[in-house]
Short mmCIF file of C-alpha atoms and ligand atoms in Angstrom, two decimals:
data_model
loop_
_atom_site.label_atom_id
_atom_site.label_comp_id
_atom_site.label_asym_id
_atom_site.label_seq_id
_atom_site.Cartn_x
_atom_site.Cartn_y
_atom_site.Cartn_z
CA UNK M 1 -54.11 -7.23 -95.74
CA UNK M 2 -55.87 -6.63 -99.08
CA UNK M 3 -59.47 -7.84 -98.83
CA UNK M 4 -60.72 -9.12 -102.19
CA UNK M 5 -64.18 -10.19 -103.37
CA UNK M 6 -64.32 -12.10 -106.68
CA UNK M 7 -67.43 -12.03 -108.87
CA UNK M 8 -67.88 -15.04 -111.18
CA UNK M 9 -70.47 -16.59 -113.46
CA UNK M 10 -68.98 -19.77 -114.90
CA UNK M 11 -66.15 -22.30 -114.75
CA UNK M 12 -63.89 -20.19 -112.54
CA UNK M 13 -60.48 -20.99 -114.05
CA UNK M 14 -59.37 -17.39 -113.47
CA UNK M 15 -60.61 -17.67 -109.87
CA UNK M 16 -58.64 -20.91 -109.49
CA UNK M 17 -55.47 -19.17 -110.64
CA UNK M 18 -56.02 -16.37 -108.12
CA UNK M 19 -56.73 -18.77 -105.24
CA UNK M 20 -53.61 -20.84 -106.02
CA UNK M 21 -51.44 -17.71 -106.29
CA UNK M 22 -52.72 -16.41 -102.94
CA UNK M 23 -52.03 -19.80 -101.30
CA UNK M 24 -48.57 -20.02 -102.88
CA UNK M 25 -47.67 -16.49 -101.77
CA UNK M 26 -47.34 -15.19 -105.33
CA UNK M 27 -50.08 -12.74 -104.37
CA UNK M 28 -48.88 -11.50 -100.97
CA UNK M 29 -50.79 -10.01 -98.07
CA UNK M 30 -54.18 -10.77 -99.61
CA UNK M 31 -57.34 -12.54 -98.47
CA UNK M 32 -60.14 -13.62 -100.81
CA UNK M 33 -62.98 -12.81 -98.40
CA UNK M 34 -65.77 -14.02 -100.67
CA UNK M 35 -66.76 -15.35 -104.10
CA UNK M 36 -70.15 -14.31 -105.48
CA UNK M 37 -71.85 -15.78 -108.55
CA UNK M 38 -75.07 -14.68 -110.26
CA UNK M 39 -75.27 -18.30 -111.47
CA UNK M 40 -75.85 -20.60 -108.49
CA UNK M 41 -74.65 -23.60 -110.50
CA UNK M 42 -71.34 -22.04 -111.49
CA UNK M 43 -68.46 -24.46 -110.96
CA UNK M 44 -66.52 -21.43 -109.74
CA UNK M 45 -68.54 -21.69 -106.49
CA UNK M 46 -67.31 -25.28 -106.08
CA UNK M 47 -63.75 -24.08 -106.57
CA UNK M 48 -64.21 -21.47 -103.82
CA UNK M 49 -65.58 -24.12 -101.44
CA UNK M 50 -62.65 -26.46 -102.27
CA UNK M 51 -60.30 -23.67 -101.16
CA UNK M 52 -62.29 -22.91 -98.01
CA UNK M 53 -63.43 -19.52 -99.27
CA UNK M 54 -66.93 -18.19 -98.48
CA UNK M 55 -69.11 -18.50 -101.57
CA UNK M 56 -72.51 -16.99 -102.40
CA UNK M 57 -74.99 -17.51 -105.22
CA UNK M 58 -76.97 -14.29 -105.70
CA UNK M 59 -79.25 -14.74 -108.67
CA UNK M 60 -81.49 -12.16 -110.37
CA UNK M 61 -84.10 -14.96 -110.40
CA UNK M 62 -84.44 -14.59 -106.62
CA UNK M 63 -85.51 -10.96 -106.88
CA UNK M 64 -88.66 -9.24 -108.13
CA UNK M 65 -86.78 -6.63 -110.12
CA UNK M 66 -83.26 -6.04 -111.48
CA UNK M 67 -83.04 -3.13 -109.07
CA UNK M 68 -83.73 -5.45 -106.12
CA UNK M 69 -81.05 -7.83 -107.40
CA UNK M 70 -78.55 -4.98 -107.57
CA UNK M 71 -79.47 -4.02 -104.00
CA UNK M 72 -78.98 -7.60 -102.82
CA UNK M 73 -75.64 -7.90 -104.58
CA UNK M 74 -74.41 -4.59 -103.21
CA UNK M 75 -75.55 -5.49 -99.68
CA UNK M 76 -73.53 -8.73 -99.73
CA UNK M 77 -70.46 -6.96 -101.09
CA UNK M 78 -70.71 -4.25 -98.43
CA UNK M 79 -71.03 -6.96 -95.76
CA UNK M 80 -67.77 -8.53 -97.02
CA UNK M 81 -66.14 -5.10 -96.93
CA UNK M 82 -63.60 -5.55 -99.76
CA UNK M 83 -60.77 -3.21 -100.71
CA UNK M 84 -60.87 -4.64 -104.25
CA UNK M 85 -63.53 -6.35 -106.37
CA UNK M 86 -62.30 -8.66 -109.14
CA UNK M 87 -64.57 -9.67 -112.05
CA UNK M 88 -63.27 -13.08 -113.12
CA UNK M 89 -65.56 -14.37 -115.83
CA UNK M 90 -68.47 -12.29 -114.48
CA UNK M 91 -71.19 -11.95 -117.09
CA UNK M 92 -73.47 -9.47 -115.35
CA UNK M 93 -73.34 -5.76 -116.14
CA UNK M 94 -72.12 -4.02 -112.97
CA UNK M 95 -74.68 -1.42 -111.88
CA UNK M 96 -73.59 2.21 -112.03
CA UNK M 97 -74.27 2.69 -108.31
CA UNK M 98 -71.76 -0.08 -107.56
CA UNK M 99 -69.17 1.43 -109.91
CA UNK M 100 -69.60 4.76 -108.13
CA UNK M 101 -69.44 3.18 -104.66
CA UNK M 102 -66.23 1.31 -105.58
CA UNK M 103 -64.66 3.85 -107.94
CA UNK M 104 -61.32 2.54 -109.27
CA UNK M 105 -61.62 -0.52 -107.02
CA UNK M 106 -63.22 -2.92 -109.51
CA UNK M 107 -61.04 -4.70 -112.08
CA UNK M 108 -62.00 -7.04 -114.94
CA UNK M 109 -60.21 -9.57 -117.12
CA UNK M 110 -61.19 -9.46 -120.80
CA UNK M 111 -59.98 -12.12 -123.28
CA UNK M 112 -58.70 -9.79 -126.01
CA UNK M 113 -56.33 -6.84 -126.45
CA UNK M 114 -58.83 -4.04 -125.78
CA UNK M 115 -60.02 -2.04 -127.75
CA UNK M 116 -60.12 -4.93 -130.23
CA UNK M 117 -63.05 -7.32 -129.85
CA UNK M 118 -64.48 -5.62 -126.77
CA UNK M 119 -67.69 -3.91 -125.69
CA UNK M 120 -71.29 -5.16 -125.65
CA UNK M 121 -71.69 -8.69 -127.06
CA UNK M 122 -67.97 -9.51 -126.84
CA UNK M 123 -67.78 -12.12 -124.08
CA UNK M 124 -66.58 -15.72 -123.75
CA UNK M 125 -66.17 -17.58 -127.06
CA UNK M 126 -67.68 -14.72 -129.09
CA UNK M 127 -64.44 -12.78 -128.55
CA UNK M 128 -62.31 -15.55 -130.05
CA UNK M 129 -64.76 -16.21 -132.89
CA UNK M 130 -64.50 -12.54 -133.85
CA UNK M 131 -60.67 -12.57 -133.70
CA UNK M 132 -60.52 -15.66 -135.94
CA UNK M 133 -63.13 -14.19 -138.27
CA UNK M 134 -61.09 -10.98 -138.65
CA UNK M 135 -57.91 -12.96 -139.21
CA UNK M 136 -55.71 -11.19 -136.63
CA UNK M 137 -52.39 -12.93 -135.97
CA UNK M 138 -52.02 -11.69 -132.40
CA UNK M 139 -54.66 -11.53 -129.69
CA UNK M 140 -54.35 -11.74 -125.89
CA UNK M 141 -55.94 -10.52 -122.66
CA UNK M 142 -56.48 -7.25 -120.84
CA UNK M 143 -56.96 -6.30 -117.19
CA UNK M 144 -58.76 -2.97 -116.81
CA UNK M 145 -60.65 -0.89 -114.28
CA UNK M 146 -64.41 -1.20 -114.59
CA UNK M 147 -66.26 1.95 -115.62
CA UNK M 148 -69.81 2.67 -116.79
CA UNK M 149 -68.68 1.84 -120.33
CA UNK M 150 -68.49 -1.94 -120.95
CA UNK M 151 -64.78 -2.86 -121.30
CA UNK M 152 -64.06 0.89 -121.53
CA UNK M 153 -62.24 1.54 -118.24
CA UNK M 154 -58.55 2.43 -117.87
CA UNK M 155 -56.31 -0.38 -119.08
CA UNK M 156 -53.96 -1.72 -116.38
CA UNK M 157 -52.12 -4.64 -118.05
CA UNK M 158 -52.17 -6.61 -121.31
CA UNK M 159 -50.44 -9.76 -122.57
CA UNK M 160 -50.23 -10.90 -126.21
CA UNK M 161 -50.87 -14.42 -127.49
CA UNK M 162 -50.12 -15.66 -131.04
CA UNK M 163 -52.94 -17.23 -133.04
CA UNK M 164 -51.86 -20.52 -134.67
CA UNK M 165 -52.92 -21.98 -138.03
CA UNK M 166 -56.10 -24.03 -137.63
CA UNK M 167 -57.07 -22.59 -134.24
CA UNK M 168 -60.70 -23.10 -133.29
CA UNK M 169 -62.41 -20.64 -130.92
CA UNK M 170 -62.18 -23.24 -128.13
CA UNK M 171 -58.46 -23.93 -128.69
CA UNK M 172 -57.71 -20.21 -128.87
CA UNK M 173 -59.76 -19.49 -125.71
CA UNK M 174 -57.76 -22.05 -123.77
CA UNK M 175 -54.42 -20.66 -124.99
CA UNK M 176 -55.42 -17.10 -124.12
CA UNK M 177 -56.46 -18.27 -120.65
CA UNK M 178 -53.27 -20.31 -120.05
CA UNK M 179 -50.77 -17.88 -121.60
CA UNK M 180 -52.36 -14.57 -120.63
CA UNK M 181 -55.46 -14.37 -118.41
CA UNK M 182 -54.36 -16.66 -115.60
CA UNK M 183 -51.02 -14.81 -115.46
CA UNK M 184 -51.84 -11.10 -115.73
CA UNK M 185 -54.91 -11.07 -113.47
CA UNK M 186 -52.89 -12.48 -110.58
CA UNK M 187 -49.96 -10.20 -111.41
CA UNK M 188 -52.18 -7.13 -111.21
CA UNK M 189 -53.73 -8.20 -107.88
CA UNK M 190 -50.23 -8.86 -106.55
CA UNK M 191 -49.08 -5.36 -107.60
CA UNK M 192 -52.16 -3.83 -105.96
CA UNK M 193 -51.44 -5.78 -102.77
CA UNK M 194 -47.84 -4.48 -102.83
CA UNK M 195 -48.94 -0.91 -103.46
CA UNK M 196 -47.30 -0.86 -106.89
CA UNK M 197 -50.69 -0.13 -108.50
CA UNK M 198 -52.94 2.30 -106.65
CA UNK M 199 -56.68 1.82 -106.39
CA UNK M 200 -59.57 3.90 -105.10
CA UNK M 201 -60.10 7.62 -105.24
CA UNK M 202 -56.77 9.26 -106.05
C1 LIG J 1 -62.66 -15.96 -119.50
O1 LIG J 1 -62.30 -16.13 -120.85
C2 LIG J 1 -62.60 -14.52 -119.14
O2 LIG J 1 -61.64 -13.78 -119.86
C3 LIG J 1 -63.94 -14.02 -119.54
O3 LIG J 1 -64.84 -15.09 -119.23
C4 LIG J 1 -64.12 -16.31 -119.26
C5 LIG J 1 -64.38 -16.95 -117.91
O4 LIG J 1 -63.60 -17.98 -117.67
N1 LIG J 1 -64.27 -12.81 -118.82
P1 LIG J 1 -63.48 -18.59 -116.19
O5 LIG J 1 -64.86 -18.58 -115.56
O6 LIG J 1 -62.52 -17.73 -115.42
O7 LIG J 1 -62.97 -19.98 -116.43
#
């Protein structure tokens, strides 16, 4: 059984897709053992509760220092004892000590075809604003391993999405979610659960 912890910060539509795919058996032999959000008001936490999954709000505001927050986050993750950590709309920078402790066991979904429109400052709607500004005709989503470099880890899977005439950032974000993110993130977790993608120290 693949034990998975999902880190979120916002609406949780990627989390919802994962939860549904686990329940429907599209992601086999997997248990979402916990959902953690740095934002205690994230709707993603509601989604976890609605699916009967343990949910935790661990906010930097509750700690004296960023270091203490990192310690608190890491302690909760260790308690949940995951095989895999999934960043699904997680807006915090993952501390290096966590990346080292879970080397090649943390994956992220990014709403562009990395390396385009990725790296510091490229998150949420900013990604789609930049794609529209540049005038690219094709964008998409990427699942990658998390490394110390923001959006710089090994790419695992990508899916392309066409940009349509008159797209706004909001319309494009929704299409990229529906046609790419919600599909490839679950596909990658499923392949990890089936041993088709290896994780951890090779
Ligand atoms: C998604 O666009 C995801 O690619 C990015 O943050 C957004 C979060 O969406 N990392 P949600 O919280 O999964 O709805």
